[in-house]
Short mmCIF file of N, CA and C in Angstrom, two decimals:
data_model
loop_
_atom_site.label_atom_id
_atom_site.label_comp_id
_atom_site.label_asym_id
_atom_site.label_seq_id
_atom_site.Cartn_x
_atom_site.Cartn_y
_atom_site.Cartn_z
N MET A 243 118.59 45.89 93.40
CA MET A 243 117.30 46.30 92.88
C MET A 243 117.27 45.95 91.39
N ASN A 244 116.19 45.35 90.95
CA ASN A 244 116.12 44.97 89.55
C ASN A 244 115.72 46.16 88.68
N ARG A 245 115.81 45.96 87.37
CA ARG A 245 115.55 47.05 86.42
C ARG A 245 114.11 47.55 86.51
N THR A 246 113.15 46.68 86.69
CA THR A 246 111.74 47.08 86.77
C THR A 246 111.51 47.97 87.98
N ALA A 247 112.08 47.60 89.12
CA ALA A 247 111.93 48.39 90.34
C ALA A 247 112.60 49.76 90.18
N MET A 248 113.77 49.77 89.53
CA MET A 248 114.47 51.04 89.31
C MET A 248 113.67 51.94 88.36
N GLY A 249 113.11 51.36 87.32
CA GLY A 249 112.30 52.12 86.37
C GLY A 249 111.07 52.70 87.05
N THR A 250 110.42 51.90 87.88
CA THR A 250 109.24 52.36 88.61
C THR A 250 109.61 53.50 89.55
N ALA A 251 110.73 53.35 90.24
CA ALA A 251 111.18 54.40 91.16
C ALA A 251 111.48 55.70 90.40
N ALA A 252 112.07 55.58 89.22
CA ALA A 252 112.39 56.76 88.42
C ALA A 252 111.11 57.47 87.97
N VAL A 253 110.10 56.69 87.58
CA VAL A 253 108.82 57.28 87.14
C VAL A 253 108.15 57.98 88.31
N ILE A 254 108.14 57.36 89.48
CA ILE A 254 107.52 57.98 90.67
C ILE A 254 108.25 59.27 91.01
N LEU A 255 109.56 59.26 90.97
CA LEU A 255 110.34 60.46 91.26
C LEU A 255 110.04 61.57 90.26
N ALA A 256 109.93 61.22 88.97
CA ALA A 256 109.64 62.22 87.94
C ALA A 256 108.26 62.85 88.17
N PHE A 257 107.25 62.02 88.49
CA PHE A 257 105.92 62.56 88.77
C PHE A 257 105.92 63.43 90.02
N SER A 258 106.67 63.05 91.02
CA SER A 258 106.76 63.84 92.25
C SER A 258 107.35 65.21 91.97
N LEU A 259 108.41 65.24 91.19
CA LEU A 259 109.05 66.51 90.86
C LEU A 259 108.14 67.38 90.00
N ALA A 260 107.43 66.76 89.07
CA ALA A 260 106.51 67.51 88.21
C ALA A 260 105.38 68.11 89.02
N SER A 261 104.86 67.39 90.00
CA SER A 261 103.77 67.92 90.80
C SER A 261 104.24 69.06 91.69
N CYS A 262 105.48 69.02 92.15
CA CYS A 262 106.01 70.12 92.96
C CYS A 262 106.17 71.38 92.13
N SER A 263 106.65 71.23 90.91
CA SER A 263 106.87 72.42 90.08
C SER A 263 105.56 73.04 89.63
N GLY A 264 104.48 72.27 89.58
CA GLY A 264 103.18 72.78 89.17
C GLY A 264 102.52 73.66 90.20
N SER A 265 103.01 73.68 91.42
CA SER A 265 102.37 74.46 92.48
C SER A 265 102.89 75.90 92.56
N ALA A 266 103.88 76.23 91.76
CA ALA A 266 104.40 77.60 91.78
C ALA A 266 103.34 78.56 91.25
N PRO A 267 103.19 79.72 91.91
CA PRO A 267 102.18 80.67 91.44
C PRO A 267 102.52 81.20 90.05
N THR A 268 101.50 81.31 89.22
CA THR A 268 101.70 81.83 87.88
C THR A 268 101.32 83.30 87.85
N ARG A 269 102.04 84.06 87.08
CA ARG A 269 101.75 85.48 86.94
C ARG A 269 100.63 85.64 85.93
N PRO A 270 99.76 86.62 86.17
CA PRO A 270 98.69 86.85 85.19
C PRO A 270 99.27 87.41 83.90
N PRO A 271 98.55 87.29 82.79
CA PRO A 271 99.05 87.86 81.54
C PRO A 271 99.19 89.38 81.68
N GLU A 272 100.28 89.89 81.16
CA GLU A 272 100.54 91.32 81.27
C GLU A 272 99.41 92.15 80.68
N ASP A 273 98.82 91.67 79.58
CA ASP A 273 97.75 92.42 78.92
C ASP A 273 96.37 92.11 79.52
N GLY A 274 96.33 91.25 80.55
CA GLY A 274 95.07 90.93 81.19
C GLY A 274 94.33 89.78 80.55
N GLY A 275 94.76 89.35 79.40
CA GLY A 275 94.09 88.25 78.73
C GLY A 275 92.65 88.57 78.36
N THR A 276 91.91 87.54 78.01
CA THR A 276 90.51 87.72 77.62
C THR A 276 89.63 86.80 78.45
N TYR A 277 88.36 87.15 78.51
CA TYR A 277 87.35 86.33 79.16
C TYR A 277 86.19 86.16 78.19
N GLU A 278 85.62 84.97 78.20
CA GLU A 278 84.52 84.65 77.29
C GLU A 278 83.22 85.31 77.72
N SER A 279 83.02 85.45 79.03
CA SER A 279 81.75 85.97 79.53
C SER A 279 81.96 86.77 80.80
N VAL A 280 80.95 87.53 81.18
CA VAL A 280 81.01 88.29 82.41
C VAL A 280 81.03 87.34 83.62
N ASP A 281 80.45 86.14 83.47
CA ASP A 281 80.52 85.14 84.54
C ASP A 281 81.95 84.66 84.75
N ASP A 282 82.69 84.45 83.65
CA ASP A 282 84.09 84.06 83.75
C ASP A 282 84.90 85.17 84.42
N LEU A 283 84.63 86.40 84.06
CA LEU A 283 85.32 87.54 84.66
C LEU A 283 84.99 87.62 86.15
N ARG A 284 83.74 87.38 86.49
CA ARG A 284 83.33 87.38 87.91
C ARG A 284 84.13 86.34 88.69
N GLU A 285 84.26 85.13 88.15
CA GLU A 285 85.04 84.09 88.82
C GLU A 285 86.47 84.54 89.04
N ALA A 286 87.06 85.17 88.05
CA ALA A 286 88.44 85.65 88.17
C ALA A 286 88.54 86.74 89.23
N VAL A 287 87.58 87.64 89.24
CA VAL A 287 87.56 88.73 90.23
C VAL A 287 87.43 88.16 91.64
N GLU A 288 86.56 87.17 91.80
CA GLU A 288 86.39 86.55 93.11
C GLU A 288 87.65 85.78 93.51
N SER A 289 88.29 85.10 92.56
CA SER A 289 89.53 84.39 92.85
C SER A 289 90.63 85.37 93.27
N ALA A 290 90.54 86.59 92.77
CA ALA A 290 91.51 87.62 93.14
C ALA A 290 91.28 88.14 94.55
N GLY A 291 90.08 87.86 95.10
CA GLY A 291 89.80 88.29 96.46
C GLY A 291 88.77 89.39 96.59
N LEU A 292 88.15 89.77 95.48
CA LEU A 292 87.12 90.81 95.51
C LEU A 292 85.75 90.14 95.56
N LEU A 293 84.95 90.49 96.51
CA LEU A 293 83.65 89.87 96.71
C LEU A 293 82.67 90.28 95.62
N CYS A 294 81.97 89.30 95.06
CA CYS A 294 80.95 89.55 94.05
C CYS A 294 79.84 88.53 94.25
N GLN A 295 79.12 88.68 95.36
CA GLN A 295 78.11 87.68 95.72
C GLN A 295 76.90 87.69 94.80
N GLU A 296 76.45 88.87 94.42
CA GLU A 296 75.26 88.95 93.59
C GLU A 296 75.59 89.69 92.30
N LEU A 297 75.69 88.95 91.22
CA LEU A 297 75.97 89.54 89.92
C LEU A 297 74.65 89.92 89.26
N VAL A 298 74.47 91.21 89.02
CA VAL A 298 73.24 91.70 88.41
C VAL A 298 73.57 92.15 86.99
N LEU A 299 73.07 91.37 86.01
CA LEU A 299 73.33 91.69 84.61
C LEU A 299 72.57 92.93 84.18
N ASP A 300 73.23 93.77 83.38
CA ASP A 300 72.57 94.93 82.79
C ASP A 300 71.79 94.46 81.58
N THR A 301 70.51 94.82 81.53
CA THR A 301 69.67 94.45 80.39
C THR A 301 69.02 95.71 79.86
N PRO A 302 69.40 96.21 78.73
CA PRO A 302 70.50 95.75 77.87
C PRO A 302 71.84 96.09 78.50
N PRO A 303 72.93 95.53 77.95
CA PRO A 303 74.25 95.85 78.48
C PRO A 303 74.59 97.32 78.26
N SER A 304 75.62 97.77 78.97
CA SER A 304 76.03 99.17 78.78
C SER A 304 76.32 99.42 77.30
N LYS A 305 76.30 100.67 76.92
CA LYS A 305 76.31 101.07 75.51
C LYS A 305 77.37 100.39 74.64
N PHE A 306 78.58 100.24 75.13
CA PHE A 306 79.67 99.74 74.29
C PHE A 306 80.03 98.28 74.55
N SER A 307 79.49 97.67 75.59
CA SER A 307 79.89 96.31 75.95
C SER A 307 78.97 95.25 75.35
N ALA A 308 79.50 94.04 75.25
CA ALA A 308 78.69 92.90 74.82
C ALA A 308 77.84 92.43 75.98
N THR A 309 78.44 92.38 77.18
CA THR A 309 77.73 92.08 78.42
C THR A 309 78.33 92.92 79.53
N SER A 310 77.49 93.31 80.47
CA SER A 310 77.96 94.08 81.62
C SER A 310 77.10 93.73 82.81
N ALA A 311 77.68 93.92 83.99
CA ALA A 311 76.97 93.59 85.22
C ALA A 311 77.62 94.30 86.40
N SER A 312 76.87 94.38 87.48
CA SER A 312 77.43 94.95 88.70
C SER A 312 77.36 93.91 89.81
N CYS A 313 78.32 93.99 90.71
CA CYS A 313 78.36 93.13 91.89
C CYS A 313 77.90 93.91 93.11
N SER A 314 78.05 95.20 93.05
CA SER A 314 77.67 96.09 94.14
C SER A 314 77.63 97.50 93.58
N GLU A 315 77.42 98.43 94.45
CA GLU A 315 77.39 99.84 94.04
C GLU A 315 78.74 100.29 93.48
N PHE A 316 79.81 99.65 93.94
CA PHE A 316 81.16 100.09 93.57
C PHE A 316 81.93 99.12 92.68
N THR A 317 81.31 98.01 92.28
CA THR A 317 82.01 97.01 91.47
C THR A 317 81.21 96.72 90.21
N TYR A 318 81.85 96.97 89.07
CA TYR A 318 81.18 96.87 87.78
C TYR A 318 82.09 96.10 86.81
N LEU A 319 81.53 95.10 86.13
CA LEU A 319 82.28 94.25 85.21
C LEU A 319 81.71 94.36 83.80
N ALA A 320 82.56 94.32 82.79
CA ALA A 320 82.07 94.36 81.41
C ALA A 320 83.01 93.60 80.49
N ILE A 321 82.41 92.99 79.46
CA ILE A 321 83.13 92.27 78.40
C ILE A 321 82.82 92.98 77.08
N TYR A 322 83.82 93.11 76.22
CA TYR A 322 83.67 93.81 74.94
C TYR A 322 83.97 92.86 73.78
N THR A 323 83.31 93.09 72.66
CA THR A 323 83.49 92.22 71.49
C THR A 323 84.78 92.50 70.74
N ASP A 324 85.28 93.75 70.83
CA ASP A 324 86.50 94.10 70.09
C ASP A 324 87.13 95.35 70.68
N ASP A 325 88.33 95.68 70.16
CA ASP A 325 89.08 96.85 70.65
C ASP A 325 88.33 98.16 70.43
N VAL A 326 87.59 98.24 69.33
CA VAL A 326 86.86 99.48 69.02
C VAL A 326 85.84 99.80 70.11
N HIS A 327 85.09 98.79 70.53
CA HIS A 327 84.08 99.00 71.57
C HIS A 327 84.73 99.28 72.93
N LEU A 328 85.81 98.58 73.22
CA LEU A 328 86.52 98.81 74.48
C LEU A 328 87.07 100.23 74.52
N GLU A 329 87.71 100.67 73.46
CA GLU A 329 88.25 102.04 73.41
C GLU A 329 87.15 103.09 73.48
N ALA A 330 86.01 102.82 72.85
CA ALA A 330 84.89 103.76 72.93
C ALA A 330 84.42 103.90 74.37
N GLN A 331 84.37 102.79 75.12
CA GLN A 331 83.98 102.85 76.52
C GLN A 331 84.99 103.66 77.32
N LEU A 332 86.27 103.42 77.10
CA LEU A 332 87.31 104.16 77.82
C LEU A 332 87.26 105.65 77.48
N ASP A 333 87.03 105.98 76.22
CA ASP A 333 86.89 107.38 75.82
C ASP A 333 85.70 108.04 76.52
N PHE A 334 84.64 107.28 76.71
CA PHE A 334 83.46 107.80 77.42
C PHE A 334 83.79 108.05 78.89
N TRP A 335 84.52 107.12 79.51
CA TRP A 335 84.82 107.24 80.94
C TRP A 335 85.86 108.31 81.25
N ARG A 336 86.79 108.58 80.35
CA ARG A 336 87.90 109.50 80.67
C ARG A 336 87.41 110.85 81.21
N PRO A 337 86.50 111.54 80.56
CA PRO A 337 86.07 112.82 81.12
C PRO A 337 85.09 112.68 82.30
N VAL A 338 84.48 111.52 82.45
CA VAL A 338 83.50 111.33 83.52
C VAL A 338 84.17 111.20 84.87
N GLY A 339 85.36 110.64 84.91
CA GLY A 339 86.09 110.52 86.16
C GLY A 339 85.69 109.32 86.98
N GLN A 340 85.87 108.12 86.45
CA GLN A 340 85.55 106.88 87.16
C GLN A 340 86.60 106.52 88.20
N ARG A 341 87.54 107.35 88.49
CA ARG A 341 88.68 107.12 89.39
C ARG A 341 89.68 106.15 88.78
N ALA A 342 89.46 104.84 88.91
CA ALA A 342 90.41 103.87 88.37
C ALA A 342 89.64 102.70 87.75
N ILE A 343 90.09 102.28 86.59
CA ILE A 343 89.43 101.20 85.85
C ILE A 343 90.51 100.18 85.46
N ASN A 344 90.28 98.93 85.81
CA ASN A 344 91.17 97.87 85.34
C ASN A 344 90.76 97.53 83.92
N VAL A 345 91.77 97.40 83.05
CA VAL A 345 91.50 97.16 81.63
C VAL A 345 92.33 95.97 81.16
N GLY A 346 91.64 94.98 80.59
CA GLY A 346 92.30 93.83 79.98
C GLY A 346 92.10 93.89 78.47
N LYS A 347 92.37 92.79 77.79
CA LYS A 347 92.24 92.80 76.33
C LYS A 347 90.80 93.00 75.88
N ASN A 348 89.84 92.41 76.61
CA ASN A 348 88.44 92.55 76.21
C ASN A 348 87.51 92.79 77.41
N TRP A 349 88.04 93.33 78.48
CA TRP A 349 87.25 93.50 79.69
C TRP A 349 87.65 94.74 80.48
N THR A 350 86.73 95.17 81.33
CA THR A 350 87.01 96.22 82.30
C THR A 350 86.39 95.84 83.63
N VAL A 351 87.04 96.29 84.70
CA VAL A 351 86.51 96.14 86.05
C VAL A 351 86.67 97.48 86.73
N VAL A 352 85.56 98.02 87.21
CA VAL A 352 85.59 99.21 88.05
C VAL A 352 85.37 98.71 89.47
N SER A 353 86.31 99.02 90.37
CA SER A 353 86.19 98.54 91.75
C SER A 353 86.90 99.50 92.69
N GLU A 354 86.78 99.20 93.96
CA GLU A 354 87.45 100.01 94.99
C GLU A 354 88.90 99.58 95.18
N ASP A 355 89.31 98.46 94.56
CA ASP A 355 90.67 97.96 94.76
C ASP A 355 91.33 97.58 93.43
N PRO A 356 91.66 98.58 92.61
CA PRO A 356 92.25 98.28 91.30
C PRO A 356 93.61 97.60 91.39
N LYS A 357 94.38 97.85 92.46
CA LYS A 357 95.69 97.20 92.59
C LYS A 357 95.54 95.70 92.78
N LEU A 358 94.54 95.29 93.56
CA LEU A 358 94.28 93.86 93.77
C LEU A 358 93.92 93.18 92.46
N ILE A 359 93.05 93.81 91.69
CA ILE A 359 92.63 93.24 90.41
C ILE A 359 93.82 93.14 89.46
N GLN A 360 94.62 94.21 89.36
CA GLN A 360 95.77 94.17 88.46
C GLN A 360 96.78 93.12 88.88
N LYS A 361 97.02 93.00 90.16
CA LYS A 361 97.98 92.02 90.66
C LYS A 361 97.57 90.60 90.28
N ASN A 362 96.27 90.32 90.31
CA ASN A 362 95.79 88.96 90.08
C ASN A 362 95.31 88.68 88.66
N LEU A 363 94.82 89.68 87.96
CA LEU A 363 94.29 89.48 86.60
C LEU A 363 95.21 90.04 85.53
N GLY A 364 96.14 90.91 85.90
CA GLY A 364 96.99 91.55 84.91
C GLY A 364 96.30 92.76 84.31
N GLY A 365 96.66 93.11 83.11
CA GLY A 365 96.09 94.28 82.48
C GLY A 365 96.71 95.56 83.01
N SER A 366 95.99 96.64 82.82
CA SER A 366 96.49 97.94 83.26
C SER A 366 95.40 98.66 84.05
N VAL A 367 95.80 99.72 84.72
CA VAL A 367 94.86 100.53 85.47
C VAL A 367 94.83 101.90 84.82
N LEU A 368 93.64 102.31 84.40
CA LEU A 368 93.44 103.62 83.81
C LEU A 368 92.88 104.54 84.89
N HIS A 369 93.60 105.60 85.19
CA HIS A 369 93.15 106.58 86.19
C HIS A 369 92.49 107.74 85.45
N THR A 370 91.20 107.97 85.76
CA THR A 370 90.47 109.02 85.04
C THR A 370 89.94 110.12 85.96
N GLY A 371 90.02 109.92 87.24
CA GLY A 371 89.45 110.90 88.15
C GLY A 371 90.19 110.92 89.48
N PRO A 372 89.58 111.56 90.48
CA PRO A 372 90.25 111.71 91.79
C PRO A 372 90.54 110.40 92.48
#
């Protein structure tokens, strides 16, 4: 085999190995990361396996969020501009008893399946009620 053929074979092998290693599942960021918009958060929630067929934006958004929306009676998404607004929302929910809220760096998801959201999006689960 000549040098050109060997070099080509080496390149093909390297690309093959790189493509195999790229298919390993990645873990979500421990802190949940950030999302630019409620639409981006919706895509992530749907990728996690939670249905969100009809996203209804709140106009105006909830008191502390930059944008908020619901997917159903039991699924609510929100994006916050900073930690102060996010913490204010959590302080509001704590005595109200929202059951469980997924919390990321700049987002919250209230749903019936907080474990699914945490497993796929990361972040933490705040338990505030029964």
